[in-house]
Amino acid sequence: MRIVIAEDDALLREGLALLLRAEGLDVVGTAGTGDGALDAIDTHKPDVAILDVRMPPTHTDEGIVAAVEARRRRPDLAVLVLSAYVEQSFATELLGGGVTGLGYLLKERVGRVEEFLDALHRVAGGGTAIDPEVVAQLFTRSRQDTRLERLSPRERDVLALMAEGLGNGAIAGRLVVTEGAVHKHIRSIFAKLDLSPADQVDRRVAAVLRYLDDARRRA
């Protein structure tokens, strides 16, 4: 796996690179700005780009802008965005342009090495990884959505874990239920959210994006 890291904090940037190299991963380039990230991605053609949300010169949304532009140039590029705290509008902007091979995690997740590496590999494999805290705030802000009110407490639990990017087996393990039970809950979630199998979309991700969009509108 070839990786480019874009993070303006040199200590965190080098620490992350050291961690990934210790895991046998190939960090082919690093950068401290959004423009530098795009240059590194164009030069090294990585499989995955890890980008901080806030970088120079304005420390606002440079990482998200770079991520969206990098995906425009290379739709097959996997992108994992790191943020110091939940910024739902940025998550929506990133995920709204396509959901294959995308992740949005809080920086504190890096310290939980196994969780971070699991999310990185999931994103590199074409999956999605959304931080549990983003999901938690998503549900809190979306309580007035009538579709959300249709879901049972257990279905909300399942959808939250789907949003993190977990597969049915991992969800079953987390909730201590059978995979059959998880599959049944997911079918019910799709039905209650009016997601038809005839729709040419990934219904698992569509369910999450529906709430991200609602949270953005309420922001």
C-alpha positions as a Python dict, from the first residue, in 0.01 Angstrom:
ca = {
    (1, 'M'): (0, 0, 0),
    (2, 'R'): (151, 335, -110),
    (3, 'I'): (53, 628, 111),
    (4, 'V'): (86, 1008, 106),
    (5, 'I'): (40, 1195, 435),
    (6, 'A'): (-60, 1564, 448),
    (7, 'E'): (-46, 1716, 798),
    (8, 'D'): (90, 2056, 899),
    (9, 'D'): (201, 1940, 1247),
    (10, 'A'): (548, 1803, 1170),
    (11, 'L'): (560, 1591, 1484),
    (12, 'L'): (227, 1422, 1409),
    (13, 'R'): (314, 1387, 1041),
    (14, 'E'): (644, 1213, 1109),
    (15, 'G'): (499, 1007, 1393),
    (16, 'L'): (221, 881, 1167),
    (17, 'A'): (470, 800, 892),
    (18, 'L'): (686, 609, 1142),
    (19, 'L'): (383, 414, 1266),
    (20, 'L'): (275, 315, 917),
    (21, 'R'): (623, 216, 808),
    (22, 'A'): (657, 1, 1119),
    (23, 'E'): (346, -182, 997),
    (24, 'G'): (514, -254, 666),
    (25, 'L'): (328, 14, 471),
    (26, 'D'): (501, 233, 212),
    (27, 'V'): (480, 606, 293),
    (28, 'V'): (595, 752, -39),
    (29, 'G'): (546, 1120, 37),
    (30, 'T'): (448, 1377, 300),
    (31, 'A'): (328, 1736, 287),
    (32, 'G'): (231, 2019, 520),
    (33, 'T'): (-21, 2204, 302),
    (34, 'G'): (-316, 2124, 79),
    (35, 'D'): (-128, 2230, -235),
    (36, 'G'): (169, 2024, -121),
    (37, 'A'): (-61, 1726, -78),
    (38, 'L'): (-188, 1755, -435),
    (39, 'D'): (169, 1785, -566),
    (40, 'A'): (273, 1474, -369),
    (41, 'I'): (-30, 1280, -492),
    (42, 'D'): (39, 1378, -854),
    (43, 'T'): (406, 1287, -819),
    (44, 'H'): (389, 962, -623),
    (45, 'K'): (48, 829, -733),
    (46, 'P'): (-33, 664, -398),
    (47, 'D'): (-308, 415, -324),
    (48, 'V'): (-422, 615, -21),
    (49, 'A'): (-396, 981, 83),
    (50, 'I'): (-425, 1070, 453),
    (51, 'L'): (-508, 1439, 495),
    (52, 'D'): (-565, 1673, 787),
    (53, 'V'): (-876, 1892, 749),
    (54, 'R'): (-714, 2219, 861),
    (55, 'M'): (-383, 2319, 702),
    (56, 'P'): (-206, 2643, 601),
    (57, 'P'): (-259, 2909, 495),
    (58, 'T'): (-605, 2964, 650),
    (59, 'H'): (-636, 2650, 865),
    (60, 'T'): (-1001, 2608, 765),
    (61, 'D'): (-1085, 2351, 498),
    (62, 'E'): (-764, 2309, 295),
    (63, 'G'): (-756, 1934, 356),
    (64, 'I'): (-1113, 1882, 239),
    (65, 'V'): (-1057, 2099, -68),
    (66, 'A'): (-743, 1898, -149),
    (67, 'A'): (-926, 1568, -91),
    (68, 'V'): (-1213, 1662, -321),
    (69, 'E'): (-973, 1785, -589),
    (70, 'A'): (-753, 1475, -559),
    (71, 'R'): (-1059, 1255, -605),
    (72, 'R'): (-1164, 1460, -906),
    (73, 'R'): (-825, 1399, -1064),
    (74, 'R'): (-805, 1034, -956),
    (75, 'P'): (-1147, 884, -874),
    (76, 'D'): (-981, 558, -770),
    (77, 'L'): (-771, 726, -498),
    (78, 'A'): (-865, 618, -146),
    (79, 'V'): (-881, 913, 95),
    (80, 'L'): (-875, 915, 474),
    (81, 'V'): (-936, 1256, 630),
    (82, 'L'): (-832, 1331, 989),
    (83, 'S'): (-984, 1607, 1202),
    (84, 'A'): (-925, 1730, 1557),
    (85, 'Y'): (-1302, 1740, 1618),
    (86, 'V'): (-1629, 1664, 1442),
    (87, 'E'): (-1702, 1890, 1146),
    (88, 'Q'): (-2016, 1743, 992),
    (89, 'S'): (-2043, 1985, 701),
    (90, 'F'): (-1693, 1886, 590),
    (91, 'A'): (-1781, 1516, 623),
    (92, 'T'): (-2088, 1570, 407),
    (93, 'E'): (-1893, 1765, 145),
    (94, 'L'): (-1633, 1490, 121),
    (95, 'L'): (-1870, 1194, 119),
    (96, 'G'): (-2128, 1363, -101),
    (97, 'G'): (-1900, 1339, -404),
    (98, 'G'): (-1881, 961, -394),
    (99, 'V'): (-1842, 708, -118),
    (100, 'T'): (-1605, 437, -237),
    (101, 'G'): (-1272, 433, -55),
    (102, 'L'): (-1339, 724, 178),
    (103, 'G'): (-1290, 774, 551),
    (104, 'Y'): (-1338, 1054, 805),
    (105, 'L'): (-1181, 1000, 1148),
    (106, 'L'): (-1098, 1204, 1453),
    (107, 'K'): (-724, 1238, 1517),
    (108, 'E'): (-762, 1073, 1857),
    (109, 'R'): (-841, 752, 1668),
    (110, 'V'): (-478, 739, 1548),
    (111, 'G'): (-373, 660, 1904),
    (112, 'R'): (-589, 349, 1897),
    (113, 'V'): (-357, 180, 1654),
    (114, 'E'): (-562, -130, 1574),
    (115, 'E'): (-878, 73, 1510),
    (116, 'F'): (-689, 323, 1296),
    (117, 'L'): (-516, 56, 1089),
    (118, 'D'): (-844, -131, 1045),
    (119, 'A'): (-1008, 187, 913),
    (120, 'L'): (-711, 257, 684),
    (121, 'H'): (-719, -92, 532),
    (122, 'R'): (-1097, -74, 496),
    (123, 'V'): (-1074, 255, 305),
    (124, 'A'): (-784, 130, 93),
    (125, 'G'): (-998, -171, 2),
    (126, 'G'): (-1275, 51, -132),
    (127, 'G'): (-1485, 68, 185),
    (128, 'T'): (-1599, 352, 407),
    (129, 'A'): (-1492, 448, 760),
    (130, 'I'): (-1679, 721, 946),
    (131, 'D'): (-1578, 804, 1302),
    (132, 'P'): (-1824, 684, 1567),
    (133, 'E'): (-1837, 1035, 1715),
    (134, 'V'): (-1951, 1176, 1379),
    (135, 'V'): (-2222, 911, 1372),
    (136, 'A'): (-2327, 990, 1730),
    (137, 'Q'): (-2364, 1362, 1655),
    (138, 'L'): (-2540, 1275, 1331),
    (139, 'F'): (-2814, 1089, 1516),
    (140, 'T'): (-2842, 1362, 1781),
    (141, 'R'): (-2895, 1632, 1519),
    (142, 'S'): (-3134, 1423, 1309),
    (143, 'R'): (-3391, 1333, 1573),
    (144, 'Q'): (-3664, 1534, 1404),
    (145, 'D'): (-3629, 1338, 1079),
    (146, 'T'): (-3945, 1128, 1051),
    (147, 'R'): (-3756, 847, 879),
    (148, 'L'): (-3520, 821, 1172),
    (149, 'E'): (-3815, 796, 1407),
    (150, 'R'): (-3924, 483, 1222),
    (151, 'L'): (-3614, 296, 1337),
    (152, 'S'): (-3612, 86, 1652),
    (153, 'P'): (-3329, 140, 1908),
    (154, 'R'): (-3158, -178, 1784),
    (155, 'E'): (-3187, -64, 1422),
    (156, 'R'): (-3024, 264, 1520),
    (157, 'D'): (-2740, 69, 1678),
    (158, 'V'): (-2697, -133, 1360),
    (159, 'L'): (-2706, 177, 1137),
    (160, 'A'): (-2448, 350, 1357),
    (161, 'L'): (-2210, 57, 1314),
    (162, 'M'): (-2283, 44, 941),
    (163, 'A'): (-2186, 412, 930),
    (164, 'E'): (-1850, 327, 1085),
    (165, 'G'): (-1797, 95, 789),
    (166, 'L'): (-1835, -238, 970),
    (167, 'G'): (-1955, -545, 783),
    (168, 'N'): (-2235, -772, 903),
    (169, 'G'): (-2000, -1011, 1085),
    (170, 'A'): (-1828, -730, 1275),
    (171, 'I'): (-2164, -574, 1364),
    (172, 'A'): (-2288, -907, 1493),
    (173, 'G'): (-1976, -941, 1708),
    (174, 'R'): (-2008, -589, 1847),
    (175, 'L'): (-2377, -634, 1936),
    (176, 'V'): (-2341, -1000, 2038),
    (177, 'V'): (-2612, -1122, 1801),
    (178, 'T'): (-2615, -1354, 1499),
    (179, 'E'): (-2533, -1240, 1147),
    (180, 'G'): (-2883, -1349, 1051),
    (181, 'A'): (-3026, -1103, 1304),
    (182, 'V'): (-2806, -825, 1166),
    (183, 'H'): (-2917, -902, 811),
    (184, 'K'): (-3280, -885, 921),
    (185, 'H'): (-3226, -548, 1092),
    (186, 'I'): (-3052, -408, 783),
    (187, 'R'): (-3339, -516, 557),
    (188, 'S'): (-3577, -339, 793),
    (189, 'I'): (-3360, -24, 795),
    (190, 'F'): (-3358, -9, 415),
    (191, 'A'): (-3735, -51, 406),
    (192, 'K'): (-3800, 219, 667),
    (193, 'L'): (-3563, 461, 492),
    (194, 'D'): (-3730, 395, 156),
    (195, 'L'): (-3413, 256, -1),
    (196, 'S'): (-3513, 19, -277),
    (197, 'P'): (-3288, -260, -408),
    (198, 'A'): (-3373, -128, -755),
    (199, 'D'): (-3180, 191, -676),
    (200, 'Q'): (-2833, 183, -836),
    (201, 'V'): (-2657, 288, -515),
    (202, 'D'): (-2483, 129, -217),
    (203, 'R'): (-2779, 127, 20),
    (204, 'R'): (-2559, 90, 328),
    (205, 'V'): (-2379, 415, 251),
    (206, 'A'): (-2694, 585, 118),
    (207, 'A'): (-2856, 533, 459),
    (208, 'V'): (-2567, 712, 630),
    (209, 'L'): (-2546, 993, 374),
    (210, 'R'): (-2917, 1062, 413),
    (211, 'Y'): (-2853, 1159, 774),
    (212, 'L'): (-2533, 1347, 697),
    (213, 'D'): (-2725, 1560, 451),
    (214, 'D'): (-2998, 1620, 710),
    (215, 'A'): (-2739, 1717, 972),
    (216, 'R'): (-2577, 1962, 728),
    (217, 'R'): (-2910, 2129, 655),
    (218, 'R'): (-2976, 2172, 1028),
    (219, 'A'): (-2625, 2310, 1099),
}
